[in-house]
Amino acid sequence: MLQRLIQLIPVIFGISVVSFLIIHLIPGDPATIMLGPRATPETVRQLTVQMGLDKPLYDQYLIFIKNLFQGELGNSILMKQSVNKLIGERLGTTFFLVIYASLLSLLISIPLALWSAMKKGSLIDGGFRAISIIGLAMPSFWIGILLMLLLSIKLKLFPVSGYGKNFGGHIYYLFLPALTITFGLAPVLMRPLRSKIISVFSSEYIEAARARGLKERAVVIKHVLRNAINGTITILGVNIGWLLGGSVVIETVFSVPGLGQLLINSILARDYPVIQGLVLVFAILVVAVNLLTDLCYTILDPRVDLE
């Protein structure tokens, strides 16, 4: 664990450099772009000094790192608030949506993959594989709009937008956004899991378990799924970056007040300090989740070495 944390140091350093360069790689003068075409030279100069853009590049980076170690990500130009506060208010919403979509994807993909593997070569197997291909091919925002039209506007089963005020409200209001993400994630989990289950079913220890008189249900749960599920956890961890990216679009479609909606609004308003902070937060979240995925993998299968 300590070794893996040490290995993350250069990764975090690279992330800080990329986040810092967000401002400095913008074509033209960032202060002029932020203030718009009607800005006066005096206001541009004041914002340039306020953001520290009048200093040498290495001085600016050192200031950025110093503020970063102090937990400061700057202030929003548009909303006149701390970037820390803006991100902190919305971080829980995005976390809830990502975890919700992940659990929903597992609840759907594991039974379907098992059923498809046990019915290998049948019409059921072919149907599930066709559905998974369709799910991978359809854009997430289009799926979200279709679900909104059908389940919200026509059938009035779920709200069109919002987040809810308590845990039950969050589950209810975020069901459609989570289901939209699930349509893209579940096929990614299901296809390799189906192949792994088929491979495990043909293993000698499965035949030995059956020969000992174990019921088929016990064989499937204790031996087949336990040995096949590890790869699914890894795939889910690898796709966390995709989940976060997908949440940006889905939060905008369903007006969910999370980091994704904040990022889109900041891009449209050219609020670069917020964009810079969000890039840094998203990248660190992906790195942290990948590390946790490796740890979960070793817990599920102690034979795996973290190195």
Tab-separated table of C-alpha atoms in Angstrom, residues 80-297:
chain	number	residue	atom	x	y	z
A	80	LYS	CA	-17.486	35.500	-6.872
A	81	GLN	CA	-17.206	32.503	-4.559
A	82	SER	CA	-14.454	30.166	-3.471
A	83	VAL	CA	-13.901	27.307	-5.930
A	84	ASN	CA	-13.541	25.014	-2.893
A	85	LYS	CA	-17.046	25.957	-1.765
A	86	LEU	CA	-18.564	25.555	-5.223
A	87	ILE	CA	-17.013	22.109	-5.689
A	88	GLY	CA	-17.754	21.023	-2.115
A	89	GLU	CA	-21.465	21.873	-2.480
A	90	ARG	CA	-21.764	19.692	-5.594
A	91	LEU	CA	-19.274	16.899	-4.938
A	92	GLY	CA	-21.733	14.820	-2.895
A	93	THR	CA	-24.335	14.955	-5.680
A	94	THR	CA	-21.928	13.615	-8.301
A	95	PHE	CA	-20.630	10.954	-5.882
A	96	PHE	CA	-24.174	9.816	-5.181
A	97	LEU	CA	-25.000	9.611	-8.896
A	98	VAL	CA	-21.809	7.686	-9.773
A	99	ILE	CA	-22.272	5.192	-6.908
A	100	TYR	CA	-25.973	4.843	-7.729
A	101	ALA	CA	-25.223	4.139	-11.406
A	102	SER	CA	-22.423	1.702	-10.488
A	103	LEU	CA	-24.641	-0.324	-8.132
A	104	LEU	CA	-27.498	-0.311	-10.627
A	105	SER	CA	-25.137	-1.513	-13.361
A	106	LEU	CA	-23.865	-4.361	-11.164
A	107	LEU	CA	-27.408	-5.366	-10.161
A	108	ILE	CA	-28.367	-5.581	-13.833
A	109	SER	CA	-25.190	-6.922	-15.453
A	110	ILE	CA	-24.364	-9.755	-13.002
A	111	PRO	CA	-27.715	-11.638	-13.228
A	112	LEU	CA	-27.961	-11.079	-16.989
A	113	ALA	CA	-24.379	-12.217	-17.577
A	114	LEU	CA	-24.957	-15.327	-15.451
A	115	TRP	CA	-28.234	-16.128	-17.212
A	116	SER	CA	-26.659	-15.544	-20.629
A	117	ALA	CA	-23.674	-17.776	-19.768
A	118	MET	CA	-25.905	-20.570	-18.474
A	119	LYS	CA	-27.976	-20.349	-21.690
A	120	LYS	CA	-24.921	-20.183	-23.962
A	121	GLY	CA	-25.853	-20.401	-27.634
A	122	SER	CA	-29.591	-20.011	-27.023
A	123	LEU	CA	-31.961	-17.277	-28.201
A	124	ILE	CA	-31.789	-15.751	-24.714
A	125	ASP	CA	-28.002	-15.543	-24.957
A	126	GLY	CA	-28.188	-14.023	-28.432
A	127	GLY	CA	-30.816	-11.533	-27.303
A	128	PHE	CA	-28.763	-10.328	-24.343
A	129	ARG	CA	-25.666	-9.943	-26.525
A	130	ALA	CA	-27.641	-7.947	-29.104
A	131	ILE	CA	-29.082	-5.690	-26.391
A	132	SER	CA	-25.590	-5.077	-24.981
A	133	ILE	CA	-24.313	-4.034	-28.416
A	134	ILE	CA	-27.251	-1.652	-28.844
A	135	GLY	CA	-26.581	-0.195	-25.380
A	136	LEU	CA	-22.947	0.441	-26.280
A	137	ALA	CA	-23.877	2.046	-29.602
A	138	MET	CA	-26.453	4.575	-28.371
A	139	PRO	CA	-25.256	8.004	-27.127
A	140	SER	CA	-25.988	8.517	-23.445
A	141	PHE	CA	-27.626	11.928	-23.880
A	142	TRP	CA	-30.026	10.452	-26.463
A	143	ILE	CA	-30.948	7.588	-24.108
A	144	GLY	CA	-31.529	10.157	-21.361
A	145	ILE	CA	-33.856	12.217	-23.555
A	146	LEU	CA	-35.828	9.105	-24.569
A	147	LEU	CA	-36.193	7.991	-20.937
A	148	MET	CA	-37.252	11.499	-19.979
A	149	LEU	CA	-39.902	11.614	-22.724
A	150	LEU	CA	-41.261	8.150	-21.876
A	151	LEU	CA	-41.009	7.822	-18.092
A	152	SER	CA	-41.227	11.481	-17.053
A	153	ILE	CA	-43.337	13.378	-19.549
A	154	LYS	CA	-45.619	10.620	-20.896
A	155	LEU	CA	-45.989	8.211	-17.958
A	156	LYS	CA	-45.152	10.775	-15.231
A	157	LEU	CA	-43.355	8.142	-13.124
A	158	PHE	CA	-40.187	10.131	-12.392
A	159	PRO	CA	-39.284	13.830	-12.240
A	160	VAL	CA	-37.638	15.509	-15.216
A	161	SER	CA	-34.939	17.197	-13.140
A	162	GLY	CA	-33.718	17.879	-9.610
A	163	TYR	CA	-31.907	16.076	-6.802
A	164	GLY	CA	-34.354	15.659	-3.908
A	165	LYS	CA	-34.036	16.751	-0.289
A	166	ASN	CA	-33.277	13.478	1.520
A	167	PHE	CA	-31.921	9.988	0.804
A	168	GLY	CA	-35.254	8.719	-0.505
A	169	GLY	CA	-35.614	11.843	-2.627
A	170	HIS	CA	-32.123	11.384	-4.046
A	171	ILE	CA	-32.950	7.771	-5.018
A	172	TYR	CA	-36.184	8.887	-6.682
A	173	TYR	CA	-34.905	11.986	-8.474
A	174	LEU	CA	-31.645	10.419	-9.676
A	175	PHE	CA	-33.136	7.149	-10.908
A	176	LEU	CA	-33.420	8.274	-14.529
A	177	PRO	CA	-29.902	9.809	-14.671
A	178	ALA	CA	-28.460	6.650	-13.067
A	179	LEU	CA	-30.436	4.406	-15.426
A	180	THR	CA	-29.163	6.418	-18.390
A	181	ILE	CA	-25.555	5.862	-17.331
A	182	THR	CA	-26.359	2.186	-16.656
A	183	PHE	CA	-27.445	1.664	-20.279
A	184	GLY	CA	-23.864	2.429	-21.319
A	185	LEU	CA	-22.011	0.841	-18.395
A	186	ALA	CA	-23.905	-2.440	-17.891
A	187	PRO	CA	-22.967	-3.840	-21.354
A	188	VAL	CA	-19.305	-3.038	-20.661
A	189	LEU	CA	-19.497	-5.115	-17.474
A	190	MET	CA	-21.765	-7.836	-18.820
A	191	ARG	CA	-19.831	-8.999	-21.890
A	192	PRO	CA	-16.498	-9.876	-20.201
A	193	LEU	CA	-18.305	-11.251	-17.136
A	194	ARG	CA	-20.309	-13.613	-19.354
A	195	SER	CA	-17.100	-14.864	-20.980
A	196	LYS	CA	-15.434	-15.324	-17.592
A	197	ILE	CA	-18.402	-17.248	-16.193
A	198	ILE	CA	-18.385	-19.589	-19.190
A	199	SER	CA	-14.665	-20.156	-18.646
A	200	VAL	CA	-15.119	-20.853	-14.920
A	201	PHE	CA	-17.983	-23.279	-15.572
A	202	SER	CA	-15.605	-25.451	-17.605
A	203	SER	CA	-12.941	-25.533	-14.854
A	204	GLU	CA	-12.000	-28.743	-13.086
A	205	TYR	CA	-12.749	-27.423	-9.585
A	206	ILE	CA	-16.348	-26.760	-10.647
A	207	GLU	CA	-16.682	-30.394	-11.716
A	208	ALA	CA	-15.098	-31.418	-8.410
A	209	ALA	CA	-17.595	-29.279	-6.470
A	210	ARG	CA	-20.484	-30.897	-8.295
A	211	ALA	CA	-18.990	-34.350	-7.695
A	212	ARG	CA	-18.972	-33.633	-3.953
A	213	GLY	CA	-22.729	-33.253	-4.127
A	214	LEU	CA	-23.004	-29.465	-3.840
A	215	LYS	CA	-26.252	-28.025	-5.113
A	216	GLU	CA	-26.032	-26.084	-8.357
A	217	ARG	CA	-27.004	-22.837	-6.606
A	218	ALA	CA	-24.134	-23.213	-4.132
A	219	VAL	CA	-21.734	-24.021	-6.968
A	220	VAL	CA	-22.785	-20.909	-8.878
A	221	ILE	CA	-22.661	-18.512	-5.908
A	222	LYS	CA	-19.644	-19.843	-3.986
A	223	HIS	CA	-17.411	-20.931	-6.829
A	224	VAL	CA	-18.481	-19.528	-10.201
A	225	LEU	CA	-19.432	-15.942	-9.312
A	226	ARG	CA	-16.740	-15.567	-6.671
A	227	ASN	CA	-14.011	-16.432	-9.186
A	228	ALA	CA	-15.565	-14.575	-12.120
A	229	ILE	CA	-16.462	-11.315	-10.366
A	230	ASN	CA	-12.889	-10.050	-9.867
A	231	GLY	CA	-12.511	-8.946	-13.465
A	232	THR	CA	-15.800	-7.055	-13.255
A	233	ILE	CA	-14.551	-5.018	-10.274
A	234	THR	CA	-11.424	-4.108	-12.245
A	235	ILE	CA	-13.432	-3.103	-15.317
A	236	LEU	CA	-15.755	-0.999	-13.170
A	237	GLY	CA	-12.770	0.774	-11.595
A	238	VAL	CA	-11.178	1.446	-14.976
A	239	ASN	CA	-14.462	2.914	-16.214
A	240	ILE	CA	-14.799	5.348	-13.305
A	241	GLY	CA	-13.224	8.003	-15.525
A	242	TRP	CA	-15.899	7.276	-18.132
A	243	LEU	CA	-18.547	7.442	-15.398
A	244	LEU	CA	-17.347	10.878	-14.303
A	245	GLY	CA	-17.233	12.034	-17.910
A	246	GLY	CA	-20.683	10.600	-18.540
A	247	SER	CA	-22.043	12.352	-15.478
A	248	VAL	CA	-21.027	15.695	-17.020
A	249	VAL	CA	-23.429	15.157	-19.920
A	250	ILE	CA	-26.184	13.427	-17.936
A	251	GLU	CA	-26.207	16.048	-15.169
A	252	THR	CA	-26.723	18.685	-17.848
A	253	VAL	CA	-29.566	16.739	-19.521
A	254	PHE	CA	-31.424	16.196	-16.231
A	255	SER	CA	-30.363	19.482	-14.556
A	256	VAL	CA	-28.684	17.645	-11.670
A	257	PRO	CA	-26.749	20.148	-9.502
A	258	GLY	CA	-23.451	18.250	-9.532
A	259	LEU	CA	-19.886	18.788	-10.710
A	260	GLY	CA	-20.796	18.000	-14.312
A	261	GLN	CA	-23.350	20.764	-14.553
A	262	LEU	CA	-20.914	23.140	-12.818
A	263	LEU	CA	-18.225	22.251	-15.376
A	264	ILE	CA	-20.501	22.862	-18.370
A	265	ASN	CA	-21.723	26.176	-16.962
A	266	SER	CA	-18.144	27.243	-16.201
A	267	ILE	CA	-16.993	26.369	-19.719
A	268	LEU	CA	-19.854	28.345	-21.270
A	269	ALA	CA	-19.088	31.299	-18.981
A	270	ARG	CA	-15.290	30.878	-19.408
A	271	ASP	CA	-14.840	30.739	-15.649
A	272	TYR	CA	-11.335	29.266	-15.884
A	273	PRO	CA	-10.456	29.061	-12.157
A	274	VAL	CA	-13.468	26.768	-11.664
A	275	ILE	CA	-12.545	24.706	-14.743
A	276	GLN	CA	-8.980	24.399	-13.459
A	277	GLY	CA	-10.179	23.239	-10.044
A	278	LEU	CA	-12.625	20.731	-11.536
A	279	VAL	CA	-9.976	19.228	-13.831
A	280	LEU	CA	-7.755	18.706	-10.796
A	281	VAL	CA	-10.554	17.194	-8.687
A	282	PHE	CA	-11.752	14.852	-11.454
A	283	ALA	CA	-8.224	13.610	-12.109
A	284	ILE	CA	-7.483	12.966	-8.420
A	285	LEU	CA	-10.808	11.153	-8.032
A	286	VAL	CA	-9.951	8.822	-10.920
A	287	VAL	CA	-6.508	8.083	-9.465
A	288	ALA	CA	-7.952	7.443	-5.984
A	289	VAL	CA	-10.688	5.145	-7.303
A	290	ASN	CA	-8.190	3.149	-9.370
A	291	LEU	CA	-6.091	2.607	-6.237
A	292	LEU	CA	-9.149	1.514	-4.251
A	293	THR	CA	-10.071	-0.847	-7.096
A	294	ASP	CA	-6.671	-2.534	-6.872
A	295	LEU	CA	-7.090	-2.908	-3.116
A	296	CYS	CA	-10.571	-4.404	-3.514
A	297	TYR	CA	-9.184	-6.815	-6.088
